[in-house]
Coordinates of C-alpha atoms in Angstrom, one line a residue:
M1 CA 0.3 -0.1 0.0
E2 CA 1.5 3.2 -1.1
S3 CA 0.5 6.5 0.4
N4 CA 0.8 10.2 -1.1
S5 CA 3.4 12.1 1.7
F6 CA 6.0 13.8 1.7
C7 CA 8.5 14.1 4.6
E8 CA 11.8 16.4 4.5
V9 CA 14.1 16.6 7.4
L10 CA 17.7 18.7 7.8
V11 CA 19.8 17.1 11.0
A12 CA 22.7 19.3 11.0
V13 CA 25.9 16.9 12.3
K14 CA 27.1 18.5 15.5
P15 CA 31.5 18.5 15.3
T16 CA 33.1 16.1 18.0
K17 CA 35.3 17.8 20.6
W18 CA 38.3 17.0 19.2
E19 CA 37.3 18.4 15.6
N20 CA 36.5 21.9 17.5
I21 CA 40.0 21.9 19.3
L22 CA 41.7 21.5 16.1
S23 CA 39.5 24.3 14.7
K24 CA 40.4 26.5 17.4
V25 CA 44.1 25.5 17.5
L26 CA 43.9 25.9 13.7
W27 CA 42.6 29.9 14.2
V28 CA 44.9 30.6 17.4
M29 CA 47.9 29.5 14.7
T30 CA 47.0 31.6 12.2
F31 CA 46.5 34.6 14.5
V32 CA 49.8 33.9 16.0
Y33 CA 52.0 33.8 12.5
L34 CA 50.0 36.5 11.4
A35 CA 51.5 39.0 14.7
L36 CA 54.8 37.4 13.6
G37 CA 54.5 38.1 10.0
L38 CA 53.7 41.9 10.9
I39 CA 57.5 41.9 12.6
Y40 CA 59.4 39.2 10.1
L41 CA 57.9 39.1 6.6
I42 CA 59.1 35.1 6.4
F43 CA 56.1 34.6 8.4
L44 CA 53.3 36.0 6.1
A45 CA 53.8 32.6 3.9
I46 CA 53.0 30.4 7.3
F47 CA 50.3 32.8 8.0
L48 CA 49.0 32.2 4.6
V49 CA 49.4 28.4 5.0
F50 CA 47.4 28.1 8.5
L51 CA 44.8 30.7 7.1
I52 CA 43.7 28.2 4.0
A53 CA 44.1 25.5 6.3
A54 CA 41.8 27.1 8.9
L55 CA 39.1 28.1 6.2
L56 CA 39.4 25.0 4.1
Y57 CA 38.8 22.9 7.6
R58 CA 35.8 25.3 8.8
R59 CA 34.1 24.1 5.3
H60 CA 34.6 20.4 6.8
L61 CA 32.9 21.4 9.9
R62 CA 29.6 22.3 8.5
L63 CA 27.9 19.0 7.5
E64 CA 24.0 18.5 7.6
Y65 CA 22.2 15.3 6.2
E66 CA 19.1 15.7 4.6
Y67 CA 16.3 12.9 4.5
Q68 CA 13.4 13.0 1.9
Y69 CA 10.4 10.3 2.5
L70 CA 7.9 10.5 -0.7
D71 CA 5.5 7.5 -1.5
G72 CA 7.5 4.7 -0.3
S73 CA 11.2 6.0 -0.9
L74 CA 13.6 7.2 1.3
R75 CA 16.5 9.5 -0.2
I76 CA 19.6 10.6 1.9
D77 CA 21.6 13.3 1.2
R78 CA 24.7 14.9 2.5
I79 CA 25.0 18.9 2.2
K80 CA 28.5 20.3 2.7
N81 CA 28.8 24.0 3.8
R82 CA 25.5 24.5 2.4
S83 CA 26.1 24.2 -1.0
K84 CA 27.2 20.8 -2.1
R85 CA 25.0 18.0 -1.9
K86 CA 25.4 14.4 -2.9
R87 CA 23.3 11.7 -2.8
L88 CA 24.2 9.2 -0.2
G89 CA 21.4 6.9 -1.4
V90 CA 17.8 5.9 -2.1
Y91 CA 16.3 3.2 -0.3
A92 CA 12.8 1.8 -0.9
M93 CA 10.0 0.0 1.6
E94 CA 9.6 -2.8 -0.1
N95 CA 13.0 -3.3 1.3
L96 CA 13.0 -2.4 5.1
A97 CA 13.3 -5.3 7.2
V98 CA 12.6 -3.3 10.1
M99 CA 12.8 0.2 12.0
A100 CA 12.9 0.9 15.4
P101 CA 14.5 3.2 18.0
E102 CA 18.0 3.0 18.9
G103 CA 18.6 -0.5 21.3
H104 CA 15.1 -2.0 20.4
D105 CA 15.1 -5.6 20.8
R106 CA 13.6 -6.1 16.9
L107 CA 17.1 -5.1 15.9
T108 CA 18.9 -7.3 17.8
P109 CA 19.2 -10.1 14.8
Y110 CA 20.4 -7.8 12.2
L111 CA 22.9 -5.5 14.5
S112 CA 24.5 -8.8 16.2
R113 CA 26.2 -9.8 13.2
K114 CA 29.5 -9.6 12.3
D115 CA 29.1 -8.4 9.0
V116 CA 27.2 -5.4 9.3
K117 CA 28.1 -2.1 9.3
T118 CA 25.5 0.9 10.2
L119 CA 25.8 4.1 8.3
D120 CA 25.4 6.8 10.8
Y121 CA 23.6 9.7 9.1
S122 CA 22.8 11.3 12.3
S123 CA 23.5 14.2 14.3
H124 CA 26.3 12.5 16.1
D125 CA 24.6 13.3 19.2
P126 CA 24.0 10.7 21.8
A127 CA 21.4 13.0 23.7
A128 CA 19.2 13.3 20.6
E129 CA 15.5 13.2 21.0
R130 CA 14.7 10.7 18.4
R131 CA 17.2 8.2 17.2
Y132 CA 16.1 5.6 14.7
I133 CA 18.0 2.2 13.4
L134 CA 16.6 1.5 9.7
V135 CA 17.4 -2.0 8.4
F136 CA 17.2 -2.4 4.8
Q137 CA 17.4 -6.1 3.7
G138 CA 17.9 -6.9 -0.3
G139 CA 20.2 -8.9 -2.7
G140 CA 21.5 -10.8 0.8
V141 CA 23.1 -7.5 2.0
V142 CA 21.6 -6.3 5.1
Q143 CA 22.2 -2.3 5.9
P144 CA 21.3 -0.7 8.7
L145 CA 21.0 3.4 9.0
L146 CA 21.2 5.4 11.7
L147 CA 18.7 8.4 11.5
E148 CA 16.8 11.4 13.3
P149 CA 13.6 11.3 11.8
T150 CA 10.7 13.5 13.4
E151 CA 7.2 12.1 14.2
A152 CA 5.4 12.9 11.0
M153 CA 8.4 11.2 8.8
I154 CA 7.8 7.7 11.3
Q155 CA 4.1 8.2 11.3
A156 CA 3.8 8.2 7.2
M157 CA 6.6 5.4 7.2
W158 CA 4.3 3.1 9.3
R159 CA 1.4 4.0 7.2
T160 CA 3.4 2.5 4.3
A161 CA 4.7 -0.5 6.3
P162 CA 2.8 -0.6 10.0
S163 CA 4.1 -4.0 10.8
K164 CA 7.6 -3.7 10.1
V165 CA 8.1 0.1 11.4
V166 CA 7.9 0.5 15.4
R167 CA 6.3 3.9 16.6
P168 CA 7.7 5.4 20.1
A169 CA 5.1 4.6 23.2
K170 CA 2.8 7.4 24.2
Q171 CA 3.7 9.1 27.2
P172 CA 1.4 8.9 30.1
W173 CA 0.8 12.6 31.6

């Protein structure tokens, strides 16, 4: 059963602690060599090298993932520096084995295998509100994906494949 629904989610990747430290070190070294370059011209060349490195690394830190769900098809894109888009995959819901919150019991048979590697398309924030693992199976290949879908996307996917999608339990108030 196909549903006529469209959901789009944009998830910004949170830089790790070490990536932030490296970025700050590059900028500090850039300004140190700028100060030295004002005194001795030879240090201006080193300043330019650090400036280019800091700017290029800054572009690396601005990473986002976009999920698009349209009529039984999930598309995942990576967006670098808010300008370069690359399609990472298109997954059909008929190949979905299970979709459940991270750590759910229904994921154990798929994730316990040694030959399975989970692709992480999340914000890399362990405190994120909604982290789901989608397991796609087809042609003898099992491919788990770690995503952070919205409630609307979960509902749209559940309408397409209700037996394969585990919805979050409602909180009693």
